[in-house]
Amino acid sequence: MHLTRRNRILRQSPAIRAMVAETIIRPSDFIAPLFIIEGANVREEISSMQGYYRMSIDNTVKEVKELWSMGIKCVLLFIKCKDELKDNKGTEALNSDGLMQRSIKAIKDACPDMVVMTDVALDPFSTYGHDGIVEGQEIVNDATVEVLSQMSVSHAKAGADFVAPSDMMDGRIGAIRDALECNGFTKTGIMSYSAKYASCFYGPFRDALDSAPGFGDKKTYQMDYANRIEAVKETLMDVQEGADIVMVKPAMVYLDIIREVRNNVDVPVSAYHVSGEYAMIKAAAKMGWLDENRAILESLTSIKRAGADLIATYFAKDAVKLIS
Ligand code: PBG
């Protein structure tokens, strides 16, 4: 044969493959989600997320220092609210001495350079497990946005670098930006869950925080997985309203959406490799059906290749160990 172009030339050795690799994942790409609970020296494994833990503040602080030493620059905080503190108004979400607010302070005290992002939504605080205030069977928009704005200010006061609204109410980014401005928090960023789909892949997370919806589902606020153009609409609106970083969630079943969003906005795009995506890899690996380490690297690289600048993933630590 006389071929002009032989593509295998660029694949023939590890050195050449490394030279021409188009996508490289690095520690500063990752956002490490953390689940925080009350108590001292607590570290309990989440049954549906093997190898991932709920931790009390003291252990969380140790974890954050370790993540920082590994080169991970950002954590995303979720708290598990005690049942007796839950209501339908988000009262505990606004408590300046609440678990979230104490966690932010403790982390920023111990590791001031770590970028701290906080989840803003009512589900962990809601007796109904919904992301907003419930009236009858409805999750009401505007009253919820008011609470989310106050919640964001409360997180900013505690020292959060970014608030991350994950609720999918309309108009919340503009309202949060305005509330931050009004309270002088001109350096607090917003990472918006802009295109968040109503997905079955959040199941293990809801176990972790005991936050499954008590009735119905989240389809009146989270997006229909059949839709792509709507993701662009949602994201462009969030950018207009003041989002600094936008997000697509979940990640691997939505690689097309990540690419679509990346091609349409002028801000960094993050993707959330969610609990169910983590659990699938863990379960298959446990059965011996997948090589876990290779599955981690291939998955995270695919998310970045699709266009994500940042990846929230429960594999952040594993990935850093694998690439260093
Ligand atoms: C809730 C929230 C969810 C996740 C992040 N924030 C669950 C939901 O919307 O029900 C899911 C994260 C994951 O599955 O890893 N505001």
Coordinates of C-alpha atoms and ligand atoms in Angstrom, one line a residue:
M1 CA 0.0 0.0 0.0
H2 CA 1.0 3.6 -0.6
L3 CA -0.9 5.7 1.9
T4 CA -0.4 9.5 2.1
R5 CA -1.9 9.7 5.6
R6 CA -1.2 7.1 8.2
N7 CA -3.1 8.1 11.4
R8 CA -1.6 5.3 13.5
I9 CA 1.7 7.1 13.4
L10 CA 0.5 9.4 16.1
R11 CA -0.8 6.5 18.3
Q12 CA 2.3 4.2 18.2
S13 CA 3.9 5.0 21.6
P14 CA 2.9 6.4 25.0
A15 CA 5.2 9.3 24.4
I16 CA 3.7 10.3 21.1
R17 CA 0.2 9.8 22.4
A18 CA 1.0 12.1 25.4
M19 CA 2.4 14.7 23.0
V20 CA -0.8 14.8 20.9
A21 CA -3.4 14.4 23.6
E22 CA -6.1 17.0 23.1
T23 CA -7.6 16.9 26.6
I24 CA -5.7 16.9 29.8
I25 CA -7.4 16.8 33.2
R26 CA -5.6 18.5 36.1
P27 CA -6.3 18.9 39.9
S28 CA -7.6 22.5 39.5
D29 CA -10.3 21.2 37.2
F30 CA -12.1 19.5 40.1
I31 CA -14.6 20.7 42.6
A32 CA -14.9 18.2 45.5
P33 CA -18.4 18.0 47.0
L34 CA -18.5 17.4 50.8
F35 CA -21.4 16.2 52.9
I36 CA -21.3 17.6 56.4
I37 CA -23.2 16.4 59.5
E38 CA -23.4 17.5 63.2
G39 CA -21.2 15.8 65.8
A40 CA -17.6 15.3 66.6
N41 CA -15.2 12.9 64.9
V42 CA -17.9 11.5 62.7
R43 CA -17.1 9.8 59.4
E44 CA -19.8 7.6 58.1
E45 CA -19.9 5.9 54.8
I46 CA -22.9 6.6 52.5
S47 CA -24.3 3.2 51.7
S48 CA -25.2 4.0 48.1
M49 CA -21.9 5.9 47.5
Q50 CA -19.2 3.4 48.7
G51 CA -16.0 5.1 49.5
Y52 CA -17.7 8.5 50.1
Y53 CA -18.5 9.8 53.6
R54 CA -20.6 12.2 55.6
M55 CA -18.3 13.9 58.0
S56 CA -18.6 16.2 61.0
I57 CA -17.0 19.7 60.8
D58 CA -13.7 18.6 62.5
N59 CA -13.1 15.7 60.0
T60 CA -14.3 17.9 57.1
V61 CA -11.6 20.4 58.0
K62 CA -8.9 17.7 57.9
E63 CA -10.3 16.5 54.6
V64 CA -10.2 20.0 53.1
K65 CA -6.5 20.4 54.2
E66 CA -5.7 17.1 52.5
L67 CA -7.6 18.1 49.3
W68 CA -5.6 21.4 49.3
S69 CA -2.3 19.6 49.7
M70 CA -3.2 17.5 46.7
G71 CA -3.8 20.5 44.5
I72 CA -7.6 20.6 44.6
K73 CA -8.7 24.2 44.8
C74 CA -12.4 24.1 45.4
V75 CA -15.0 22.4 47.6
L76 CA -18.8 22.4 47.3
L77 CA -20.6 22.1 50.6
F78 CA -23.8 20.3 51.4
I79 CA -25.1 19.8 54.9
K80 CA -27.4 17.2 56.4
C81 CA -30.0 19.0 58.4
K82 CA -31.5 17.4 61.5
D83 CA -35.1 16.4 61.1
E84 CA -36.3 18.5 64.0
L85 CA -34.9 21.7 62.3
K86 CA -36.7 21.1 59.0
D87 CA -39.8 23.2 58.1
N88 CA -41.5 24.6 55.0
K89 CA -39.9 28.0 55.2
G90 CA -36.1 27.3 55.2
T91 CA -35.8 28.8 58.7
E92 CA -32.7 26.8 59.5
A93 CA -31.1 27.7 56.1
L94 CA -30.9 31.3 57.3
N95 CA -29.5 30.5 60.8
S96 CA -26.2 32.4 61.1
D97 CA -25.1 29.7 63.5
G98 CA -26.4 26.8 61.4
L99 CA -24.3 23.8 60.3
M100 CA -23.6 25.3 56.9
Q101 CA -22.5 28.7 58.3
R102 CA -20.3 27.1 60.9
S103 CA -18.8 24.8 58.3
I104 CA -17.9 27.7 56.0
K105 CA -16.2 29.5 58.8
A106 CA -14.3 26.5 60.1
I107 CA -13.0 25.7 56.6
K108 CA -12.0 29.3 55.7
D109 CA -10.2 29.6 59.1
A110 CA -8.2 26.4 58.6
C111 CA -7.6 26.7 54.9
P112 CA -8.2 30.3 53.8
D113 CA -7.1 29.8 50.2
M114 CA -9.5 26.9 49.4
V115 CA -12.3 28.2 47.3
V116 CA -15.5 27.4 49.2
M117 CA -18.8 27.0 47.3
T118 CA -22.1 26.4 49.0
D119 CA -25.2 24.7 47.9
V120 CA -28.2 27.0 47.9
A121 CA -31.6 25.2 47.8
L122 CA -34.2 24.4 50.4
D123 CA -34.4 20.6 50.0
P124 CA -32.0 19.6 52.9
F125 CA -34.1 22.0 55.1
S126 CA -37.5 21.1 53.8
T127 CA -40.0 18.8 55.5
Y128 CA -41.1 18.0 52.0
G129 CA -37.7 17.4 50.5
H130 CA -38.4 20.0 47.8
D131 CA -36.1 22.7 46.7
G132 CA -38.6 25.4 47.4
I133 CA -41.5 26.4 49.6
V134 CA -44.6 24.2 49.2
E135 CA -48.1 25.4 49.0
G136 CA -50.7 22.7 48.4
Q137 CA -49.0 20.5 45.8
E138 CA -47.0 23.4 44.3
I139 CA -43.4 24.5 44.7
V140 CA -43.9 28.3 44.7
N141 CA -41.3 30.3 42.8
D142 CA -41.2 33.9 44.1
A143 CA -41.4 33.3 47.8
T144 CA -38.6 30.6 47.4
V145 CA -36.4 33.1 45.5
E146 CA -36.7 35.5 48.4
V147 CA -35.4 32.9 50.9
L148 CA -32.7 31.7 48.6
S149 CA -31.4 35.3 48.3
Q150 CA -31.3 35.7 52.1
M151 CA -29.6 32.3 52.3
S152 CA -26.9 33.4 49.8
V153 CA -26.2 36.5 51.9
S154 CA -26.0 34.4 55.0
H155 CA -23.4 32.1 53.3
A156 CA -21.5 35.2 52.0
K157 CA -21.4 36.6 55.5
A158 CA -20.0 33.3 56.8
G159 CA -17.2 33.6 54.2
A160 CA -18.3 31.6 51.2
D161 CA -16.5 32.5 48.0
F162 CA -19.3 31.3 45.7
V163 CA -22.9 30.4 46.3
A164 CA -24.2 27.7 44.1
P165 CA -28.0 27.8 43.6
S166 CA -29.2 24.3 42.7
D167 CA -32.9 24.9 42.9
M168 CA -33.9 25.9 39.3
M169 CA -36.4 28.6 40.4
D170 CA -37.0 31.3 37.8
G171 CA -35.2 34.6 38.4
R172 CA -33.1 33.5 41.3
I173 CA -29.7 34.4 39.9
G174 CA -30.7 38.1 39.4
A175 CA -32.3 38.2 42.8
I176 CA -29.2 36.6 44.5
R177 CA -26.9 39.0 42.7
D178 CA -29.0 41.9 43.8
A179 CA -29.1 40.7 47.4
L180 CA -25.3 40.3 47.4
E181 CA -24.8 43.8 46.0
C182 CA -27.2 45.3 48.4
N183 CA -25.3 43.8 51.3
G184 CA -21.9 44.8 50.1
F185 CA -20.7 41.3 49.0
T186 CA -19.3 42.5 45.7
K187 CA -16.6 39.7 45.6
T188 CA -18.9 36.7 46.2
G189 CA -19.4 34.7 43.0
I190 CA -22.4 32.7 41.8
M191 CA -22.0 29.3 40.2
S192 CA -25.5 28.6 38.9
Y193 CA -26.9 25.2 38.3
S194 CA -28.3 26.5 35.0
A195 CA -29.2 23.4 33.1
K196 CA -30.2 21.0 35.8
Y197 CA -32.3 18.1 34.7
A198 CA -34.9 16.1 36.6
S199 CA -32.7 13.0 36.7
C200 CA -32.8 9.6 38.3
F201 CA -29.1 9.9 38.8
Y202 CA -29.5 12.0 42.0
G203 CA -30.8 9.0 43.9
P204 CA -27.7 8.2 46.0
F205 CA -27.3 11.9 46.9
R206 CA -30.8 12.1 48.3
D207 CA -29.9 9.1 50.5
A208 CA -26.7 10.9 51.6
L209 CA -28.7 14.0 52.8
D210 CA -32.0 12.2 53.5
S211 CA -33.6 14.8 51.1
A212 CA -35.8 12.7 48.7
P213 CA -39.0 14.6 47.8
G214 CA -41.8 13.5 50.1
F215 CA -44.4 13.8 47.4
G216 CA -44.3 14.0 43.6
D217 CA -41.0 14.7 41.8
K218 CA -39.0 17.7 40.7
K219 CA -40.2 18.0 37.2
T220 CA -42.0 21.3 37.6
Y221 CA -38.6 23.0 38.2
Q222 CA -35.8 20.8 37.0
M223 CA -35.5 20.3 33.2
D224 CA -37.0 17.6 31.0
Y225 CA -34.2 15.4 29.8
A226 CA -35.7 15.4 26.4
N227 CA -34.6 19.1 25.9
R228 CA -31.5 20.6 24.6
I229 CA -32.4 24.1 23.3
E230 CA -34.0 24.9 26.6
A231 CA -30.7 24.3 28.3
V232 CA -29.2 27.1 26.2
K233 CA -32.1 29.4 27.1
E234 CA -31.7 28.7 30.8
T235 CA -28.0 29.2 30.7
L236 CA -28.0 32.4 28.7
M237 CA -30.6 33.9 31.1
D238 CA -28.5 33.0 34.1
V239 CA -25.4 34.6 32.5
Q240 CA -27.5 37.7 31.8
E241 CA -28.7 37.8 35.4
G242 CA -25.2 37.6 36.7
A243 CA -23.9 34.0 37.0
D244 CA -20.1 33.9 37.1
I245 CA -20.0 30.2 36.3
V246 CA -22.8 28.1 34.8
M247 CA -23.4 24.3 35.3
V248 CA -24.8 21.4 33.4
K249 CA -26.0 18.5 35.6
P250 CA -25.7 15.5 35.4
A251 CA -22.6 15.2 33.3
M252 CA -22.1 11.9 31.4
V253 CA -25.7 11.4 30.1
Y254 CA -25.6 15.1 29.1
L255 CA -22.3 15.5 27.2
D256 CA -24.1 17.0 24.2
I257 CA -25.6 19.6 26.5
I258 CA -22.2 20.5 27.9
R259 CA -20.9 21.0 24.4
E260 CA -23.9 23.0 23.4
V261 CA -23.6 25.3 26.4
R262 CA -19.9 25.7 26.0
N263 CA -20.4 26.9 22.5
N264 CA -23.0 29.5 23.6
V265 CA -21.7 31.3 26.6
D266 CA -18.7 33.4 27.5
V267 CA -18.3 32.3 31.1
P268 CA -16.7 29.1 32.6
V269 CA -18.8 26.0 32.3
S270 CA -18.9 23.4 35.0
A271 CA -20.5 19.9 34.9
Y272 CA -21.6 17.9 37.9
H273 CA -20.7 14.2 37.6
V274 CA -23.4 13.2 40.0
S275 CA -23.9 10.6 42.7
G276 CA -25.6 8.1 40.5
E277 CA -22.8 8.3 37.9
Y278 CA -20.3 7.7 40.8
A279 CA -22.4 4.8 42.1
M280 CA -22.6 3.1 38.7
I281 CA -18.8 3.0 38.3
K282 CA -18.4 1.9 42.0
A283 CA -20.9 -0.9 41.7
A284 CA -19.6 -2.2 38.4
A285 CA -16.0 -2.1 39.7
K286 CA -17.1 -4.0 42.8
M287 CA -18.6 -6.7 40.7
G288 CA -15.3 -6.9 38.7
W289 CA -17.1 -5.8 35.5
L290 CA -15.1 -2.5 35.1
D291 CA -11.6 -1.4 35.9
E292 CA -12.4 1.4 38.3
N293 CA -9.3 3.6 37.8
R294 CA -9.6 3.5 34.0
A295 CA -13.3 4.2 34.2
I296 CA -12.7 7.3 36.4
L297 CA -10.1 8.7 34.0
E298 CA -12.1 8.0 30.9
S299 CA -15.3 9.5 32.4
L300 CA -13.7 12.7 33.7
T301 CA -11.7 13.2 30.5
S302 CA -14.9 12.8 28.4
I303 CA -16.6 15.5 30.5
K304 CA -13.8 17.9 30.0
R305 CA -13.5 17.0 26.3
A306 CA -17.3 17.8 25.9
G307 CA -16.5 21.3 27.1
A308 CA -16.5 21.5 30.8
D309 CA -13.9 23.8 32.3
L310 CA -14.7 22.5 35.8
I311 CA -16.0 19.2 37.0
A312 CA -17.7 18.6 40.3
T313 CA -17.0 14.9 41.1
Y314 CA -16.9 12.5 44.0
F315 CA -13.8 11.0 42.2
A316 CA -11.7 14.2 42.6
K317 CA -9.2 12.7 45.0
D318 CA -9.0 9.4 43.2
A319 CA -8.5 11.3 39.9
V320 CA -5.7 13.4 41.3
K321 CA -3.9 10.3 42.7
L322 CA -4.2 8.7 39.3
I323 CA -2.9 11.6 37.2
S324 CA 0.0 12.5 39.5
Ligands
PBG1 C1 -30.6 19.6 45.5 C2 -29.3 18.9 44.9 C3 -29.3 17.7 44.4 C4 -28.0 17.4 43.9 C5 -27.3 18.6 44.2 N1 -28.1 19.5 44.8 C6 -30.4 16.7 44.3 C7 -31.7 17.0 43.7 O1 -31.8 17.9 43.0 O2 -32.6 16.3 44.1 C8 -27.6 16.2 43.3 C9 -26.1 15.8 43.4 C10 -25.8 14.4 43.1 O3 -26.6 13.6 42.8 O4 -24.6 14.1 43.2 N2 -30.7 20.9 45.5

